[in-house]
């Protein structure tokens, strides 16, 4: 069995390590520059899980991940926290309804039969807390819901170590050494050199930077996402579905007795890896919440508890999975563009197949191949990011 070095021990690296060791690989080393699990984006994720996507490959990844999440505690150990509270998309224009309907056609073709259109009356029943004014309808899937990002990360890490993998914290990779044929022979770190038969780039939002250090182009860029968190409150039930306004992407959920409010904005101009929480943004998102969910009118945002993190964007907002172009033993599991926790169980499974068998067999991953950008064969980008 080859020695495989995985760069980054977030949920992606951990999932790959678990799937490789489950298949009998014992010589698996995870290197992470953080001091402990959760140094990257995984610990900052809000924990949504959905299969309501607009492309077949993303629906398929979610359905594979769902199967694996349903048996996570028996198969991997630990608590992935998957609860089927649903995802409710709200539309306030015909264009938005059309976007949701077109996506649903794809979802049904992939077997997500429970995804359905909803009327304003359905919306009032599914989430009575939302103001109905201006809502024309929407989309709902009851098997979407929530997961625990750190439960999944820790479950995969503990399981991988139990199956023979090694994890080194405080180990920053700076690049790779390659032979004359272009194959990686070693990873370079700040403290030395680690020989490797194969290397995985699982560095999340930093994957593009790390790739540059390896002399490769992996088109992943960081994008700040901010989360405003209310003070503890019981004005909304913990069973409330993730509720998303399709038009501007404002969405909210209840987690651990607080309400999380999100609304996508650009990152910090000129400083894409910076992740401050912008005070004016907090005011704006809180205002949206009060207008759209009147029960939140008297519930203030806890600015100290609010946070931001980085999405790992690819040019077409789909994952990049497979062999790095020009380097046959360097593998990529990057660019999930903000869906990485929910898709990690599937992507780790598929990348282990690519590494050990030469190709994925559980799903056709052609649409995720790293070479698609150079070939001009991007995936469709939709409002359902
Ligand atoms: C606010 C927010 C909300 C989100 N909500 C959701 C959600 O609801 N559902 C969902 O599925 N996803 C969500 N995401 C996205 C999700 O967090 C990511 O897609 C996922 O965590 C990516 O996992 P990863 O392992 O690739 O990256 P990370 O968790 O960032 O792990 C990468 C690791 O690589 C390490 N690293 C980086 N560079 C190096 C180096 N040179 N050498 C060694 N180690 C290195 C880092 O320390 C880090 O530990 C959210 C993200 C944010 C920011």
Tab-separated table of N, CA and C in Angstrom, residues 156-259:
chain	number	residue	atom	x	y	z
A	156	UNK	N	-14.622	11.299	11.855
A	156	UNK	CA	-13.702	10.794	10.825
A	156	UNK	C	-12.253	10.756	11.331
A	157	UNK	N	-11.837	11.811	12.066
A	157	UNK	CA	-10.450	11.825	12.562
A	157	UNK	C	-10.201	10.669	13.526
A	158	UNK	N	-11.081	10.522	14.507
A	158	UNK	CA	-10.896	9.448	15.494
A	158	UNK	C	-10.931	8.088	14.809
A	159	UNK	N	-11.874	7.943	13.878
A	159	UNK	CA	-11.994	6.666	13.177
A	159	UNK	C	-10.755	6.368	12.353
A	160	UNK	N	-10.229	7.388	11.659
A	160	UNK	CA	-9.039	7.180	10.822
A	160	UNK	C	-7.845	6.800	11.686
A	161	UNK	N	-7.679	7.495	12.808
A	161	UNK	CA	-6.551	7.182	13.708
A	161	UNK	C	-6.717	5.764	14.263
A	162	UNK	N	-7.941	5.417	14.615
A	162	UNK	CA	-8.209	4.062	15.112
A	162	UNK	C	-7.888	3.000	14.069
A	163	UNK	N	-7.943	3.371	12.811
A	163	UNK	CA	-7.657	2.421	11.731
A	163	UNK	C	-6.206	2.537	11.229
A	164	UNK	N	-5.383	3.337	11.922
A	164	UNK	CA	-3.960	3.342	11.601
A	164	UNK	C	-3.391	4.649	11.090
A	165	UNK	N	-4.234	5.671	10.825
A	165	UNK	CA	-3.700	6.942	10.317
A	165	UNK	C	-2.992	7.711	11.433
A	166	UNK	N	-2.126	8.629	11.034
A	166	UNK	CA	-1.431	9.509	11.983
A	166	UNK	C	-1.797	10.949	11.642
A	167	UNK	N	-1.982	11.777	12.686
A	167	UNK	CA	-2.258	13.201	12.474
A	167	UNK	C	-1.173	14.019	13.147
A	168	UNK	N	-0.636	14.991	12.417
A	168	UNK	CA	0.332	15.920	13.026
A	168	UNK	C	-0.238	17.325	12.977
A	169	UNK	N	-0.408	17.932	14.159
A	169	UNK	CA	-0.871	19.329	14.234
A	169	UNK	C	0.342	20.252	14.258
A	170	UNK	N	0.117	21.497	13.902
A	170	UNK	CA	1.219	22.457	13.865
A	170	UNK	C	2.215	22.138	12.762
A	171	UNK	N	1.751	21.470	11.708
A	171	UNK	CA	2.638	21.050	10.607
A	171	UNK	C	2.186	21.727	9.321
A	172	UNK	N	2.857	22.807	8.982
A	172	UNK	CA	2.446	23.565	7.794
A	172	UNK	C	3.189	23.084	6.553
A	173	UNK	N	2.438	22.668	5.560
A	173	UNK	CA	3.049	22.269	4.287
A	173	UNK	C	3.368	23.519	3.483
A	174	UNK	N	4.542	23.522	2.849
A	174	UNK	CA	4.933	24.683	2.048
A	174	UNK	C	5.000	24.361	0.559
A	175	UNK	N	5.083	23.078	0.228
A	175	UNK	CA	5.154	22.708	-1.186
A	175	UNK	C	5.439	21.226	-1.330
A	176	UNK	N	5.823	20.825	-2.526
A	176	UNK	CA	6.172	19.414	-2.762
A	176	UNK	C	7.454	19.347	-3.586
A	177	UNK	N	8.135	18.221	-3.474
A	177	UNK	CA	9.274	17.941	-4.373
A	177	UNK	C	8.769	16.982	-5.434
A	178	UNK	N	9.147	17.229	-6.679
A	178	UNK	CA	8.700	16.342	-7.764
A	178	UNK	C	9.910	15.774	-8.493
A	179	UNK	N	9.749	14.580	-9.097
A	179	UNK	CA	10.852	14.005	-9.858
A	179	UNK	C	10.792	14.507	-11.304
A	180	UNK	N	11.686	14.008	-12.132
A	180	UNK	CA	11.787	14.521	-13.506
A	180	UNK	C	10.508	14.262	-14.296
A	181	UNK	N	9.767	13.218	-13.908
A	181	UNK	CA	8.524	12.901	-14.618
A	181	UNK	C	7.333	13.724	-14.094
A	182	UNK	N	7.588	14.545	-13.083
A	182	UNK	CA	6.508	15.389	-12.556
A	182	UNK	C	5.777	14.778	-11.384
A	183	UNK	N	6.173	13.565	-10.961
A	183	UNK	CA	5.499	12.923	-9.826
A	183	UNK	C	6.012	13.492	-8.505
A	184	UNK	N	5.112	13.629	-7.549
A	184	UNK	CA	5.507	14.083	-6.218
A	184	UNK	C	6.285	12.968	-5.531
A	185	UNK	N	7.415	13.334	-4.907
A	185	UNK	CA	8.170	12.344	-4.130
A	185	UNK	C	8.175	12.699	-2.642
A	186	UNK	N	7.910	13.963	-2.338
A	186	UNK	CA	7.918	14.367	-0.921
A	186	UNK	C	7.133	15.665	-0.757
A	187	UNK	N	6.671	15.862	0.471
A	187	UNK	CA	6.041	17.128	0.861
A	187	UNK	C	7.075	17.897	1.669
A	188	UNK	N	7.158	19.195	1.439
A	188	UNK	CA	8.042	20.006	2.279
A	188	UNK	C	7.180	20.734	3.313
A	189	UNK	N	7.671	20.750	4.546
A	189	UNK	CA	6.966	21.459	5.611
A	189	UNK	C	7.946	22.420	6.263
A	190	UNK	N	7.438	23.255	7.152
A	190	UNK	CA	8.329	24.208	7.823
A	190	UNK	C	9.371	23.489	8.666
A	191	UNK	N	9.084	22.252	9.052
A	191	UNK	CA	10.059	21.561	9.904
A	191	UNK	C	10.782	20.424	9.189
A	192	UNK	N	10.605	20.299	7.887
A	192	UNK	CA	11.357	19.245	7.199
A	192	UNK	C	10.644	18.694	5.989
A	193	UNK	N	11.020	17.461	5.668
A	193	UNK	CA	10.580	16.849	4.414
A	193	UNK	C	9.931	15.518	4.752
A	194	UNK	N	8.804	15.219	4.098
A	194	UNK	CA	8.106	13.959	4.361
A	194	UNK	C	7.952	13.237	3.031
A	195	UNK	N	8.558	12.063	2.908
A	195	UNK	CA	8.440	11.307	1.653
A	195	UNK	C	7.005	10.841	1.467
A	196	UNK	N	6.546	10.785	0.229
A	196	UNK	CA	5.159	10.384	-0.032
A	196	UNK	C	5.051	9.707	-1.387
A	197	UNK	N	4.207	8.669	-1.449
A	197	UNK	CA	3.876	8.061	-2.751
A	197	UNK	C	2.733	8.807	-3.422
A	198	UNK	N	1.883	9.404	-2.590
A	198	UNK	CA	0.753	10.180	-3.123
A	198	UNK	C	0.420	11.271	-2.121
A	199	UNK	N	-0.093	12.393	-2.626
A	199	UNK	CA	-0.406	13.543	-1.780
A	199	UNK	C	-1.817	14.022	-2.119
A	200	UNK	N	-2.548	14.446	-1.074
A	200	UNK	CA	-3.890	14.994	-1.256
A	200	UNK	C	-3.877	16.442	-0.791
A	201	UNK	N	-4.362	17.343	-1.631
A	201	UNK	CA	-4.558	18.733	-1.214
A	201	UNK	C	-5.971	18.840	-0.654
A	202	UNK	N	-6.041	18.998	0.681
A	202	UNK	CA	-7.340	19.148	1.355
A	202	UNK	C	-7.306	20.404	2.214
A	203	UNK	N	-6.746	21.470	1.643
A	203	UNK	CA	-6.460	22.675	2.428
A	203	UNK	C	-7.572	23.712	2.378
A	204	UNK	N	-8.788	23.301	2.023
A	204	UNK	CA	-9.942	24.188	2.126
A	204	UNK	C	-9.757	25.484	1.348
A	205	UNK	N	-10.046	26.610	1.997
A	205	UNK	CA	-9.962	27.917	1.335
A	205	UNK	C	-8.523	28.282	0.971
A	206	UNK	N	-7.571	27.563	1.556
A	206	UNK	CA	-6.151	27.839	1.313
A	206	UNK	C	-5.577	26.905	0.245
A	207	UNK	N	-6.429	26.107	-0.388
A	207	UNK	CA	-5.960	25.096	-1.350
A	207	UNK	C	-5.262	25.723	-2.555
A	208	UNK	N	-5.763	26.869	-3.010
A	208	UNK	CA	-5.162	27.529	-4.168
A	208	UNK	C	-3.756	28.009	-3.849
A	209	UNK	N	-3.603	28.590	-2.661
A	209	UNK	CA	-2.280	29.067	-2.220
A	209	UNK	C	-1.300	27.912	-2.074
A	210	UNK	N	-1.774	26.839	-1.443
A	210	UNK	CA	-0.899	25.682	-1.247
A	210	UNK	C	-0.485	25.109	-2.606
A	211	UNK	N	-1.437	25.058	-3.532
A	211	UNK	CA	-1.128	24.525	-4.865
A	211	UNK	C	-0.059	25.374	-5.545
A	212	UNK	N	-0.152	26.680	-5.384
A	212	UNK	CA	0.873	27.546	-5.997
A	212	UNK	C	2.256	27.201	-5.453
A	213	UNK	N	2.318	26.903	-4.148
A	213	UNK	CA	3.585	26.484	-3.541
A	213	UNK	C	4.090	25.173	-4.123
A	214	UNK	N	3.173	24.396	-4.710
A	214	UNK	CA	3.543	23.109	-5.328
A	214	UNK	C	3.763	23.281	-6.831
A	215	UNK	N	3.682	24.522	-7.317
A	215	UNK	CA	3.867	24.769	-8.748
A	215	UNK	C	2.656	24.389	-9.576
A	216	UNK	N	1.483	24.363	-8.977
A	216	UNK	CA	0.257	23.980	-9.693
A	216	UNK	C	-0.781	25.081	-9.587
A	217	UNK	N	-1.728	25.048	-10.520
A	217	UNK	CA	-2.816	26.027	-10.482
A	217	UNK	C	-4.107	25.306	-10.089
A	218	UNK	N	-4.576	25.553	-8.881
A	218	UNK	CA	-5.873	25.011	-8.438
A	218	UNK	C	-6.765	26.226	-8.172
A	219	UNK	N	-7.807	26.416	-8.987
A	219	UNK	CA	-8.561	27.668	-8.919
A	219	UNK	C	-9.551	27.732	-7.757
A	220	UNK	N	-9.006	27.839	-6.553
A	220	UNK	CA	-9.851	27.981	-5.356
A	220	UNK	C	-9.526	29.328	-4.725
A	221	UNK	N	-10.572	30.102	-4.450
A	221	UNK	CA	-10.371	31.408	-3.821
A	221	UNK	C	-11.245	31.508	-2.566
A	222	UNK	N	-10.775	32.249	-1.565
A	222	UNK	CA	-11.561	32.388	-0.340
A	222	UNK	C	-12.676	33.417	-0.507
A	223	UNK	N	-13.779	33.200	0.201
A	223	UNK	CA	-14.872	34.183	0.220
A	223	UNK	C	-15.432	34.235	1.639
A	224	UNK	N	-15.344	35.404	2.240
A	224	UNK	CA	-15.818	35.531	3.626
A	224	UNK	C	-17.331	35.339	3.730
A	225	UNK	N	-17.751	34.579	4.749
A	225	UNK	CA	-19.168	34.439	5.089
A	225	UNK	C	-19.330	34.834	6.545
A	226	UNK	N	-20.266	35.724	6.815
A	226	UNK	CA	-20.482	36.183	8.180
A	226	UNK	C	-21.756	35.563	8.754
A	227	UNK	N	-21.732	35.328	10.037
A	227	UNK	CA	-22.887	34.746	10.737
A	227	UNK	C	-23.207	35.637	11.934
A	228	UNK	N	-24.405	36.213	11.944
A	228	UNK	CA	-24.852	36.977	13.117
A	228	UNK	C	-25.642	36.031	14.013
A	229	UNK	N	-25.343	36.064	15.292
A	229	UNK	CA	-25.937	35.123	16.249
A	229	UNK	C	-26.733	35.913	17.275
A	230	UNK	N	-27.969	35.527	17.498
A	230	UNK	CA	-28.754	36.248	18.514
A	230	UNK	C	-28.355	35.794	19.910
A	231	UNK	N	-28.806	36.545	20.883
A	231	UNK	CA	-28.696	36.078	22.273
A	231	UNK	C	-29.576	34.842	22.418
A	232	UNK	N	-29.385	34.037	23.469
A	232	UNK	CA	-30.245	32.863	23.651
A	232	UNK	C	-31.717	33.270	23.672
A	233	UNK	N	-32.527	32.489	22.981
A	233	UNK	CA	-33.950	32.829	22.859
A	233	UNK	C	-34.750	31.577	22.530
A	234	UNK	N	-36.038	31.610	22.918
A	234	UNK	CA	-36.904	30.494	22.516
A	234	UNK	C	-38.070	30.987	21.651
A	235	UNK	N	-37.892	32.156	21.015
A	235	UNK	CA	-39.015	32.672	20.206
A	235	UNK	C	-39.240	31.841	18.937
A	236	UNK	N	-38.244	31.096	18.496
A	236	UNK	CA	-38.411	30.214	17.339
A	236	UNK	C	-38.106	28.782	17.783
A	237	UNK	N	-38.835	27.806	17.240
A	237	UNK	CA	-38.611	26.424	17.679
A	237	UNK	C	-37.324	25.837	17.095
A	238	UNK	N	-36.703	24.938	17.836
A	238	UNK	CA	-35.464	24.314	17.345
A	238	UNK	C	-35.733	23.465	16.108
A	239	UNK	N	-36.996	23.079	15.917
A	239	UNK	CA	-37.355	22.251	14.756
A	239	UNK	C	-37.611	23.088	13.495
A	240	UNK	N	-37.461	24.403	13.580
A	240	UNK	CA	-37.728	25.250	12.404
A	240	UNK	C	-36.807	24.847	11.247
A	241	UNK	N	-37.356	24.698	10.032
A	241	UNK	CA	-36.471	24.363	8.909
A	241	UNK	C	-35.523	25.512	8.597
A	242	UNK	N	-34.410	25.190	7.977
A	242	UNK	CA	-33.586	26.245	7.382
A	242	UNK	C	-34.498	27.001	6.421
A	243	UNK	N	-34.548	28.324	6.541
A	243	UNK	CA	-35.485	29.113	5.729
A	243	UNK	C	-34.690	30.142	4.949
A	244	UNK	N	-34.819	30.079	3.627
A	244	UNK	CA	-33.952	30.862	2.735
A	244	UNK	C	-34.798	31.730	1.815
A	245	UNK	N	-34.482	33.003	1.756
A	245	UNK	CA	-35.122	33.905	0.798
A	245	UNK	C	-34.296	33.842	-0.489
A	246	UNK	N	-34.884	33.248	-1.522
A	246	UNK	CA	-34.129	32.972	-2.746
A	246	UNK	C	-33.560	34.250	-3.352
A	247	UNK	N	-34.311	35.346	-3.259
A	247	UNK	CA	-33.921	36.578	-3.944
A	247	UNK	C	-32.581	37.119	-3.490
A	248	UNK	N	-32.398	37.278	-2.188
A	248	UNK	CA	-31.139	37.883	-1.726
A	248	UNK	C	-30.288	36.932	-0.890
A	249	UNK	N	-30.743	35.684	-0.742
A	249	UNK	CA	-29.933	34.698	-0.035
A	249	UNK	C	-29.973	34.814	1.482
A	250	UNK	N	-30.755	35.766	2.024
A	250	UNK	CA	-30.881	35.846	3.498
A	250	UNK	C	-31.451	34.527	4.005
A	251	UNK	N	-30.853	33.949	5.043
A	251	UNK	CA	-31.417	32.725	5.604
A	251	UNK	C	-31.161	32.637	7.095
A	252	UNK	N	-31.960	31.810	7.731
A	252	UNK	CA	-31.842	31.696	9.175
A	252	UNK	C	-32.158	30.286	9.638
A	253	UNK	N	-31.565	29.943	10.779
A	253	UNK	CA	-31.855	28.665	11.427
A	253	UNK	C	-31.692	28.850	12.933
A	254	UNK	N	-32.194	27.886	13.672
A	254	UNK	CA	-32.012	27.882	15.123
A	254	UNK	C	-30.940	26.834	15.444
A	255	UNK	N	-29.952	27.229	16.259
A	255	UNK	CA	-28.931	26.249	16.672
A	255	UNK	C	-28.582	26.492	18.138
A	256	UNK	N	-28.677	25.458	18.918
A	256	UNK	CA	-28.293	25.519	20.333
A	256	UNK	C	-28.950	26.704	21.052
A	257	UNK	N	-30.233	26.923	20.779
A	257	UNK	CA	-30.978	27.936	21.518
A	257	UNK	C	-30.720	29.367	21.086
A	258	UNK	N	-30.077	29.541	19.946
A	258	UNK	CA	-29.879	30.885	19.394
A	258	UNK	C	-30.290	30.851	17.930
A	259	UNK	N	-30.555	32.032	17.359
A	259	UNK	CA	-30.899	32.086	15.937
A	259	UNK	C	-29.675	32.575	15.173
